[in-house]
């Protein structure tokens, strides 16, 4: 029974670390993909990125990007 509780706790910790960090914007959609079989990734999660950036899928691998400017919505 203790092992089940420990496994549940580990699972909850893993889910907690993957929660969004409170940013209100999401990654832009990718319309084109590159021809590389294994494109290079500069990041894997938002935690690998500097403050105010997100780890997003781009046309060729994942990288840290800045949020869109408020002027781009208007």
Coordinates of C-alpha atoms in Angstrom, one line a residue:
X1 CA 0.0 0.0 0.0
X2 CA 2.9 2.4 0.7
X3 CA 4.3 1.8 -2.7
X4 CA 1.0 2.8 -4.3
X5 CA 0.9 6.0 -2.3
X6 CA 4.5 6.8 -3.3
X7 CA 3.8 6.1 -6.9
X8 CA 0.8 8.4 -6.8
X9 CA 2.9 11.1 -5.2
X10 CA 5.6 10.8 -7.9
X11 CA 2.9 11.0 -10.6
X12 CA 1.4 14.1 -9.1
X13 CA 4.8 15.8 -8.8
X14 CA 5.5 15.0 -12.5
X15 CA 2.2 16.5 -13.5
X16 CA 2.8 19.5 -11.3
X17 CA 6.2 20.3 -12.9
X18 CA 4.6 20.3 -16.4
X19 CA 1.8 22.8 -15.5
X20 CA 1.9 26.1 -17.3
X21 CA 3.8 28.8 -15.5
X22 CA 0.9 31.3 -15.6
X23 CA 1.5 32.7 -19.1
X24 CA -1.7 33.9 -20.8
X25 CA -0.5 33.2 -24.4
X26 CA 0.0 30.0 -26.3
X27 CA 2.4 28.9 -29.0
X28 CA 1.5 29.9 -32.5
X29 CA 0.3 27.2 -34.9
X30 CA 2.9 25.7 -37.2
X31 CA 1.9 25.8 -40.9
X32 CA 5.1 24.4 -42.5
X33 CA 7.5 21.7 -41.3
X34 CA 11.1 21.3 -42.2
X35 CA 12.5 18.4 -44.2
X36 CA 15.0 17.4 -41.5
X37 CA 14.3 13.9 -40.1
X38 CA 15.3 14.9 -36.5
X39 CA 15.2 18.7 -36.3
X40 CA 17.3 20.2 -33.5
X41 CA 15.5 21.3 -30.3
X42 CA 16.8 24.3 -28.4
X43 CA 14.4 23.5 -25.5
X44 CA 12.0 20.8 -24.3
X45 CA 9.8 22.6 -21.8
X46 CA 9.1 26.2 -20.8
X47 CA 11.4 25.7 -17.8
X48 CA 14.3 25.4 -20.3
X49 CA 13.6 29.0 -21.5
X50 CA 14.4 32.4 -20.2
X51 CA 11.8 34.4 -18.3
X52 CA 8.8 35.6 -20.4
X53 CA 9.5 33.1 -23.2
X54 CA 7.9 29.7 -24.0
X55 CA 9.3 26.6 -25.6
X56 CA 7.3 26.2 -28.8
X57 CA 7.3 23.9 -31.8
X58 CA 8.5 25.9 -34.7
X59 CA 8.8 25.0 -38.4
X60 CA 12.1 23.2 -37.6
X61 CA 12.4 22.0 -34.1
X62 CA 11.5 23.5 -30.7
X63 CA 12.9 26.8 -29.5
X64 CA 12.2 29.6 -27.0
X65 CA 10.0 32.3 -28.4
X66 CA 8.8 35.7 -27.1
X67 CA 5.0 36.3 -26.8
X68 CA 3.4 38.1 -29.7
X69 CA 3.2 41.9 -29.4
X70 CA -0.2 43.4 -28.4
X71 CA -0.1 45.3 -31.7
X72 CA -0.2 42.1 -33.7
X73 CA -3.8 41.5 -32.5
X74 CA -5.3 44.7 -33.7

